[in-house]
């Protein structure tokens, strides 16, 4: 790009266009660069014409053959085909419908193909130029030899757990292995020991939902980082970052090496020349520590503080000009749409080729999965800004909702709280008001959990406060709920139906009267749509009424 084009990207407004693709559905393409074109559906099935480097054109069909491939193209599933078309055009991509089960593995395979292909292409260009220079081919314009970034790492793959990293590395290895030739992988045993898991690590006989089993399979340690060097016929695991092509890490693993301002020992130069950034299962970072994610985004593609032995005559001009962020492709895969995730895509992605976001609205919400006969009362609270909604919710809850439940007849009331800060605030308020309650969060020890569950089930304590992260990490069935309050709508829509359906395990002679109350504001539109569907959400946000009733269960 020229200076005036970079100026255009930094100053102009985004233009956007909507597209509809057969599998991905509704796409929104946006760009600040006039020359950027929307993605076109790819008809090509020849892998060589899709610019796959050797040996990927041979190994990919075999590695990917475990999936249900599309009729028209024996190399990709229909979802992979559309995703790869966008990836291969080097546009940014936000895909918010990633499931943790088989479909998630399809996605993992296709981004590994793209990441490895990128690293192989970049390395081939460097090797080719090295040989041209050795041959003394001096007629070539010097610009042609500018084929590198300021540091070597080109691809960063962010995943939540060691198990995810293990799967990524296994796919990369299998993509390098041609029939009859084993790829030489150094430090493979150390990698298996540190990233693998033993069958006895799994607690026995725990019945958990399918998505839970898929997310928490294998080694779920979330503090790791590993460099991978891709050579012509071999692969080096645990290569030092400045000798690596691909870095695979968790947000926490990166946070501890990036450090904070004022710390003596910190390093983020290795992030200066990342050209492909893959952030997989991004919704899980909301359940870990979102700050780590923002910290990472703020340290990408900055000018290095040291030269790290780079040959400046080989560095591309856009790296020297500090334009690397305009040439970085970001691929975001999430199980859901959420303002914080959208914000990363909208505020931290500057790719001059433009951004493609999949934007399908939920037609039916997760409330349809509730099997318990139950009235759901949705109460809208008013707030003037996103910042004021936190205090407005607390006031609304303590002034309008809680007084209705203070009566002993409203015992067995579970309060589901997505934000840990709200949980601490409510816990302190309940203590101050001397209310009869127990509380469980993700930090509560096993005996504390057991005690709280027992007191609550037997009705010895009237209220039970529970954080969303506790439900995410443990997924226990809490017995004895008669009254349910969602202090805020859940981050994951299926948690709504899961928690409501816990009420069916209430077993006592008389039929208990069950209630469910949900607090929402106009700033919860995405979460609300995921629970009640897009059409009803529009009605509930525009209506003059601020109380809406839904009834679920057998009598419908």
XYZ file of C-alpha atoms in Angstrom:
556
model
C 0.000 0.000 0.000
C 1.002 3.629 -0.520
C 1.040 6.309 2.192
C -2.213 7.861 0.996
C -3.966 4.469 1.095
C -2.874 3.906 4.706
C -4.107 7.433 5.448
C -7.457 6.475 3.883
C -7.751 3.391 6.117
C -6.978 5.356 9.272
C -9.359 8.239 8.566
C -12.314 6.986 6.501
C -15.485 5.309 7.740
C -16.243 1.652 7.166
C -18.493 0.710 4.278
C -20.366 -2.556 4.572
C -22.347 -4.905 2.383
C -24.528 -7.928 3.229
C -24.155 -11.286 1.474
C -25.870 -14.635 1.821
C -23.938 -17.884 1.407
C -25.513 -21.369 1.351
C -23.866 -22.714 4.532
C -22.561 -19.721 6.481
C -25.808 -17.824 5.900
C -25.873 -14.072 6.471
C -22.459 -12.429 6.019
C -21.509 -8.825 6.656
C -18.449 -7.593 4.747
C -16.980 -4.282 5.896
C -13.873 -2.350 4.950
C -12.266 1.098 5.166
C -10.211 0.501 2.008
C -11.884 1.436 -1.294
C -10.149 -1.329 -3.272
C -11.205 -4.132 -0.883
C -13.717 -6.481 -2.505
C -16.319 -8.715 -0.814
C -15.418 -12.439 -0.789
C -16.577 -14.493 -3.774
C -17.831 -18.037 -3.481
C -15.049 -20.433 -4.565
C -15.868 -23.035 -7.229
C -12.279 -24.295 -7.624
C -11.672 -27.852 -6.359
C -8.053 -28.332 -7.529
C -5.910 -27.896 -4.402
C -2.884 -26.680 -6.377
C -4.971 -23.875 -7.867
C -6.011 -22.942 -4.327
C -2.291 -22.188 -3.751
C -1.660 -25.037 -1.328
C 2.060 -25.606 -0.828
C 3.598 -29.071 -1.006
C 2.969 -31.457 0.707
C -0.459 -30.082 1.735
C -2.048 -30.724 -1.661
C -1.318 -34.446 -1.053
C -1.765 -34.748 2.721
C -4.889 -32.608 3.271
C -7.447 -34.910 1.570
C -6.225 -37.835 3.703
C -6.114 -35.889 6.991
C -9.588 -34.437 6.374
C -11.213 -37.661 5.191
C -12.707 -38.433 8.629
C -15.399 -35.762 8.065
C -18.551 -35.927 6.011
C -17.235 -34.286 2.823
C -19.445 -32.321 0.468
C -20.673 -33.885 -2.771
C -19.189 -31.290 -5.102
C -15.735 -31.200 -3.509
C -14.080 -34.265 -2.010
C -11.474 -32.175 -0.161
C -13.659 -30.109 2.178
C -16.934 -30.329 4.052
C -19.405 -27.706 2.826
C -18.736 -25.580 5.951
C -14.942 -25.885 5.554
C -15.178 -24.931 1.892
C -16.838 -21.591 2.638
C -14.589 -20.865 5.637
C -11.440 -21.689 3.632
C -12.576 -19.455 0.765
C -12.632 -16.490 3.175
C -9.397 -17.526 4.938
C -7.580 -18.015 1.635
C -8.598 -14.517 0.516
C -6.751 -13.242 3.638
C -9.749 -11.296 4.951
C -10.559 -11.180 8.667
C -13.273 -13.612 9.744
C -15.617 -13.786 12.737
C -17.567 -17.035 12.947
C -19.846 -17.099 16.043
C -21.479 -20.531 15.578
C -18.623 -22.857 16.522
C -19.835 -25.856 18.507
C -17.547 -27.849 20.784
C -18.401 -31.165 19.126
C -17.580 -32.524 15.624
C -18.157 -29.208 13.861
C -15.508 -27.615 16.094
C -12.977 -30.196 14.879
C -13.858 -29.427 11.237
C -13.022 -25.795 11.944
C -9.804 -26.679 13.788
C -8.642 -28.741 10.797
C -9.314 -26.016 8.258
C -7.580 -23.216 10.194
C -4.568 -25.512 10.789
C -4.412 -26.072 7.013
C -4.486 -22.318 6.394
C -1.931 -21.516 9.135
C 0.539 -24.167 7.985
C 0.069 -23.217 4.332
C 0.876 -19.609 5.219
C 4.055 -20.592 7.077
C 5.177 -22.893 4.236
C 4.540 -20.208 1.589
C 6.521 -17.612 3.559
C 9.436 -20.001 4.175
C 9.502 -21.114 0.518
C 9.769 -17.499 -0.591
C 12.725 -16.876 1.746
C 14.536 -20.055 0.603
C 13.908 -19.193 -3.043
C 15.336 -15.693 -2.580
C 18.326 -17.067 -0.662
C 19.251 -19.286 -3.621
C 18.746 -16.418 -6.104
C 21.100 -14.279 -4.055
C 23.668 -17.093 -3.882
C 23.474 -17.397 -7.668
C 24.505 -13.746 -7.845
C 21.303 -12.710 -9.604
C 21.878 -9.007 -8.983
C 19.564 -7.736 -11.743
C 16.629 -8.330 -9.477
C 15.161 -5.241 -7.826
C 16.076 -5.152 -4.120
C 12.383 -4.821 -3.266
C 11.891 -8.400 -4.477
C 14.195 -9.646 -1.741
C 12.170 -7.998 1.005
C 10.400 -11.160 2.144
C 10.457 -11.114 5.948
C 9.011 -9.457 9.018
C 11.012 -7.862 11.816
C 10.806 -11.102 13.810
C 10.259 -14.659 12.599
C 6.919 -15.754 14.145
C 4.211 -15.344 11.466
C 1.273 -17.274 12.892
C -0.206 -17.102 16.396
C -2.863 -19.654 17.368
C -4.642 -18.866 20.656
C -6.470 -21.819 22.249
C -7.912 -22.256 25.773
C -6.467 -25.561 27.028
C -3.433 -27.829 26.566
C -5.732 -30.419 24.973
C -6.619 -27.884 22.232
C -2.899 -27.220 21.615
C -2.242 -30.974 21.490
C -4.893 -31.399 18.784
C -3.538 -28.466 16.757
C 0.008 -29.875 16.829
C -1.223 -33.371 15.906
C -3.013 -31.923 12.851
C 0.088 -29.915 11.845
C 2.266 -33.044 12.102
C -0.154 -35.176 10.087
C -0.326 -32.457 7.399
C 3.476 -32.634 7.039
C 3.588 -36.440 6.763
C 3.601 -37.842 3.253
C 2.951 -41.576 2.816
C 6.209 -43.485 3.183
C 8.043 -40.572 4.827
C 7.786 -39.917 8.549
C 8.224 -36.289 9.441
C 11.015 -35.762 11.950
C 9.467 -34.025 14.997
C 11.890 -32.994 17.720
C 10.788 -32.972 21.382
C 7.696 -35.044 20.574
C 7.897 -37.130 23.764
C 8.268 -34.075 25.996
C 5.277 -32.522 24.225
C 3.088 -35.617 24.748
C 4.076 -35.750 28.430
C 3.306 -32.075 29.041
C 0.203 -31.690 26.872
C -1.335 -35.179 26.959
C -3.554 -36.643 29.670
C -3.948 -40.024 31.339
C -7.357 -41.782 31.404
C -7.249 -41.801 35.222
C -7.279 -37.982 35.189
C -11.009 -38.109 34.375
C -13.350 -38.426 37.373
C -15.463 -41.593 36.974
C -19.239 -41.787 36.486
C -19.866 -38.071 36.119
C -22.802 -37.512 33.823
C -22.383 -34.195 32.052
C -23.906 -32.638 28.888
C -22.210 -33.408 25.551
C -20.835 -29.875 25.106
C -19.262 -30.026 28.589
C -17.560 -33.347 27.797
C -16.223 -31.887 24.530
C -14.930 -28.613 26.046
C -13.284 -30.235 29.072
C -11.782 -33.300 27.389
C -8.127 -34.130 28.079
C -5.607 -31.835 29.756
C -7.451 -28.630 30.703
C -4.507 -26.664 32.101
C -4.793 -23.097 30.754
C -1.222 -21.807 31.231
C 1.031 -22.744 28.298
C 2.872 -21.468 25.244
C 4.938 -23.334 22.687
C 6.938 -22.343 19.618
C 6.882 -24.500 16.465
C 9.510 -24.219 13.729
C 8.468 -25.587 10.328
C 11.430 -26.886 8.314
C 11.353 -28.543 4.886
C 11.095 -32.126 6.087
C 10.954 -31.733 9.826
C 9.281 -29.845 12.627
C 10.744 -28.532 15.864
C 8.512 -28.273 18.939
C 9.582 -25.972 21.804
C 11.689 -23.898 19.426
C 12.595 -20.512 20.973
C 9.995 -17.922 19.939
C 12.436 -15.968 17.765
C 13.249 -19.175 15.830
C 9.582 -20.212 15.472
C 7.137 -19.854 12.587
C 4.014 -20.700 14.590
C 3.283 -19.969 18.247
C 0.465 -21.846 20.011
C -0.533 -20.423 23.387
C -3.305 -19.658 25.848
C -4.149 -16.038 26.799
C -2.676 -16.632 30.276
C 0.475 -18.218 28.795
C 0.977 -15.087 26.670
C 0.057 -12.699 29.475
C 2.817 -14.011 31.747
C 5.494 -13.452 29.077
C 4.117 -10.094 27.805
C 4.096 -8.823 31.389
C 2.906 -5.397 32.517
C 4.280 -1.899 32.325
C 7.121 -1.312 34.765
C 8.128 -4.987 34.949
C 11.787 -5.582 34.128
C 11.390 -9.011 32.553
C 8.807 -8.739 29.811
C 8.815 -9.488 26.100
C 6.340 -8.953 23.284
C 8.670 -8.295 20.336
C 7.827 -11.811 19.067
C 4.292 -10.520 18.334
C 5.562 -7.718 16.066
C 5.241 -9.522 12.732
C 2.259 -11.837 13.246
C 0.518 -12.119 9.859
C -2.164 -14.687 10.722
C -3.829 -14.605 14.140
C -6.239 -17.444 14.976
C -8.313 -17.089 18.165
C -10.290 -20.275 18.678
C -13.074 -20.911 21.236
C -12.960 -17.218 22.110
C -16.124 -17.501 24.235
C -14.195 -19.620 26.775
C -11.882 -16.658 27.502
C -14.951 -14.813 28.829
C -15.095 -17.613 31.432
C -11.328 -17.365 32.137
C -9.967 -13.799 32.263
C -11.028 -11.488 29.450
C -8.381 -8.925 30.448
C -5.667 -11.282 29.171
C -7.319 -11.248 25.754
C -7.434 -7.445 25.598
C -3.837 -7.258 26.843
C -2.735 -9.526 23.992
C -4.608 -7.494 21.356
C -2.927 -4.312 22.610
C 0.555 -5.812 22.180
C 0.232 -7.187 18.641
C 2.174 -5.746 15.679
C 4.089 -3.137 17.660
C 7.619 -2.130 16.579
C 10.214 -4.335 18.354
C 12.410 -2.810 21.045
C 15.455 -4.805 19.817
C 16.632 -5.960 16.376
C 16.842 -9.709 17.299
C 19.511 -10.247 14.626
C 17.242 -9.355 11.680
C 18.724 -8.509 8.257
C 17.016 -5.164 7.575
C 17.721 -5.417 3.829
C 15.302 -8.369 3.772
C 12.511 -6.793 5.844
C 9.327 -5.814 3.964
C 8.663 -2.088 3.778
C 5.266 -2.388 5.446
C 6.937 -3.883 8.523
C 9.521 -1.088 8.600
C 6.762 1.521 8.164
C 4.878 0.129 11.173
C 1.961 -0.921 8.975
C 1.991 -4.599 10.032
C -1.460 -4.393 11.651
C -3.026 -3.512 8.271
C -1.588 -6.732 6.808
C -2.587 -9.041 9.669
C -5.416 -11.484 9.149
C -7.493 -12.303 12.251
C -9.711 -15.401 12.438
C -12.124 -15.481 15.396
C -14.144 -18.596 16.227
C -16.750 -18.431 18.966
C -19.801 -20.364 20.155
C -21.780 -17.133 20.494
C -22.114 -13.451 19.686
C -21.285 -11.207 22.608
C -20.505 -7.452 22.715
C -17.000 -8.017 24.163
C -16.105 -10.418 21.342
C -17.630 -8.124 18.711
C -15.528 -5.323 20.175
C -12.277 -7.224 19.501
C -13.340 -7.770 15.904
C -14.451 -4.166 15.404
C -11.714 -2.335 17.317
C -8.597 -4.490 16.989
C -8.785 -5.770 13.399
C -7.377 -3.395 10.756
C -6.837 -5.751 7.796
C -6.901 -3.694 4.575
C -8.637 -6.616 2.784
C -11.683 -6.111 5.008
C -13.675 -8.043 7.615
C -16.243 -10.791 7.130
C -18.601 -11.438 10.048
C -21.209 -14.197 10.063
C -24.382 -12.585 11.427
C -27.242 -15.073 11.695
C -30.074 -14.133 14.036
C -31.449 -16.895 16.294
C -34.959 -17.801 15.114
C -35.894 -19.995 18.064
C -34.362 -19.302 21.439
C -33.131 -21.748 24.077
C -36.354 -21.213 26.087
C -37.868 -23.799 23.735
C -35.641 -26.453 25.381
C -37.219 -25.886 28.793
C -39.286 -28.988 29.642
C -40.528 -27.841 33.061
C -44.007 -26.357 33.391
C -43.007 -22.873 34.369
C -44.044 -19.207 33.980
C -41.069 -17.044 32.906
C -41.497 -13.388 33.850
C -39.106 -11.101 31.953
C -38.720 -7.722 33.662
C -37.145 -4.869 31.724
C -35.081 -2.339 33.634
C -34.285 1.086 32.224
C -30.736 2.419 31.903
C -29.316 5.343 29.951
C -25.878 3.934 29.192
C -23.935 0.688 29.163
C -21.973 1.852 32.216
C -25.024 2.832 34.247
C -26.788 -0.493 33.623
C -24.712 -2.250 36.339
C -25.947 0.081 39.083
C -29.441 0.270 37.577
C -29.714 -3.525 37.702
C -28.617 -3.623 41.344
C -31.117 -0.888 42.318
C -33.924 -2.557 40.358
C -33.187 -5.918 41.976
C -32.935 -4.654 45.568
C -35.889 -2.227 45.297
C -38.379 -4.101 43.085
C -37.514 -7.805 42.931
C -35.995 -8.869 46.239
C -38.832 -7.548 48.474
C -41.224 -10.017 46.757
C -38.982 -12.917 47.846
C -38.226 -11.967 51.450
C -41.334 -13.776 52.647
C -40.537 -17.277 53.987
C -43.056 -18.725 51.526
C -40.599 -17.857 48.754
C -37.922 -20.201 50.064
C -35.787 -22.325 47.731
C -34.836 -19.294 45.592
C -31.764 -19.657 43.378
C -30.187 -16.454 42.009
C -28.060 -17.007 38.888
C -25.403 -14.276 38.453
C -23.219 -14.132 35.304
C -20.752 -11.467 36.528
C -18.429 -12.235 39.447
C -18.424 -8.530 40.457
C -22.233 -8.523 40.673
C -22.021 -11.736 42.713
C -19.654 -10.141 45.262
C -21.866 -7.049 45.466
C -25.019 -9.125 46.078
C -23.257 -11.392 48.573
C -22.159 -8.343 50.582
C -25.677 -6.872 50.403
C -27.283 -10.141 51.589
C -24.819 -10.273 54.522
C -25.516 -6.649 55.451
C -29.292 -7.284 55.317
C -28.816 -10.477 57.343
C -30.742 -12.597 54.842
C -30.860 -16.396 55.041
C -28.576 -17.454 52.192
C -25.685 -19.611 50.933
C -23.368 -18.758 48.057
C -21.288 -20.749 45.561
C -18.779 -19.439 43.044
C -16.000 -20.958 40.937
C -13.546 -20.530 43.861
C -15.685 -22.357 46.467
C -14.033 -25.569 47.716
C -15.734 -28.946 47.505
C -16.930 -29.034 51.108
C -18.312 -25.490 50.777
C -20.248 -26.506 47.646
C -21.603 -29.628 49.330
C -22.690 -27.704 52.443
C -24.425 -24.993 50.416
C -26.264 -27.545 48.254
C -27.504 -29.457 51.304
C -28.686 -26.366 53.237
C -30.460 -25.067 50.149
C -32.098 -28.359 49.187
C -33.453 -28.898 52.689
C -34.771 -25.333 52.817
C -32.594 -24.418 55.820
C -31.378 -21.407 53.867
C -33.790 -19.396 51.754
C -31.497 -18.144 48.975
C -28.599 -19.626 47.013
C -26.372 -17.249 45.004
C -24.546 -18.991 42.142
C -22.064 -17.588 39.609
C -22.217 -18.479 35.948
C -18.588 -19.615 36.002
C -19.437 -22.158 38.693
C -22.050 -23.614 36.355
C -19.640 -23.453 33.395
C -16.825 -25.320 35.166
C -18.865 -27.791 37.253
C -22.282 -28.206 35.625
C -23.791 -29.697 38.804
C -27.531 -30.256 39.032
C -28.690 -28.140 41.972
C -31.728 -29.707 43.620
C -34.519 -27.984 45.477
C -35.087 -24.921 43.297
C -38.662 -23.605 43.428
C -37.984 -19.993 42.504
C -35.368 -18.965 40.004
C -34.029 -15.453 39.377
C -31.705 -14.664 36.486
C -30.007 -11.505 37.771
C -28.799 -11.111 34.174
C -29.312 -13.287 31.093
C -26.721 -16.077 30.766
C -23.732 -15.697 28.444
C -24.418 -19.145 26.964
C -28.044 -19.436 25.837
C -28.294 -23.164 26.631
C -27.445 -22.410 30.281
C -30.876 -20.777 30.494
C -32.716 -24.014 29.686
C -30.242 -26.137 31.689
C -30.820 -24.169 34.889
C -34.615 -24.037 34.365
C -34.662 -27.792 33.790
C -32.961 -28.380 37.169
C -36.352 -27.618 38.693
C -37.685 -30.955 37.516
C -35.532 -32.772 40.038
C -37.720 -31.322 42.814
C -39.250 -34.435 44.339
C -41.633 -34.124 47.264
C -45.181 -35.218 47.797
C -46.938 -31.987 46.972
C -46.600 -30.276 43.584
C -44.565 -27.139 44.250
C -45.423 -23.826 42.601
C -42.430 -22.872 40.478
C -41.459 -19.364 39.333
C -38.780 -17.870 37.091
C -37.908 -14.161 36.904
C -35.443 -12.664 34.412
C -33.951 -9.158 34.476
C -32.995 -7.596 31.146
C -32.257 -4.205 29.587
C -31.991 -2.878 26.046
C -28.232 -3.564 26.236
C -28.932 -7.328 26.502
C -30.402 -7.634 22.992
C -28.012 -10.382 21.803
C -28.406 -12.523 24.913
C -32.166 -12.015 24.918
C -32.474 -13.051 21.263
C -30.526 -16.236 21.996
C -33.045 -17.123 24.735
C -36.410 -16.034 23.251
C -35.609 -15.635 19.527
C -34.981 -12.520 17.425
C -38.613 -11.672 16.647
C -39.813 -11.732 20.257
C -36.721 -9.767 21.328
C -37.596 -6.923 18.968
C -41.127 -6.834 20.411
C -39.895 -6.949 24.025
C -37.420 -4.109 23.524
C -39.869 -1.854 21.667
C -42.966 -2.580 23.744
C -44.341 -0.010 26.178
C -44.882 -2.861 28.624
C -41.832 -3.698 30.687
C -43.070 -7.092 31.926
C -43.437 -10.041 29.534
C -44.662 -13.528 30.366
C -43.758 -16.846 28.692
C -45.047 -20.223 29.782
C -43.205 -23.491 29.100
C -44.018 -27.111 29.847
C -46.436 -29.926 29.089
C -49.631 -27.879 29.052
C -48.518 -25.845 25.982
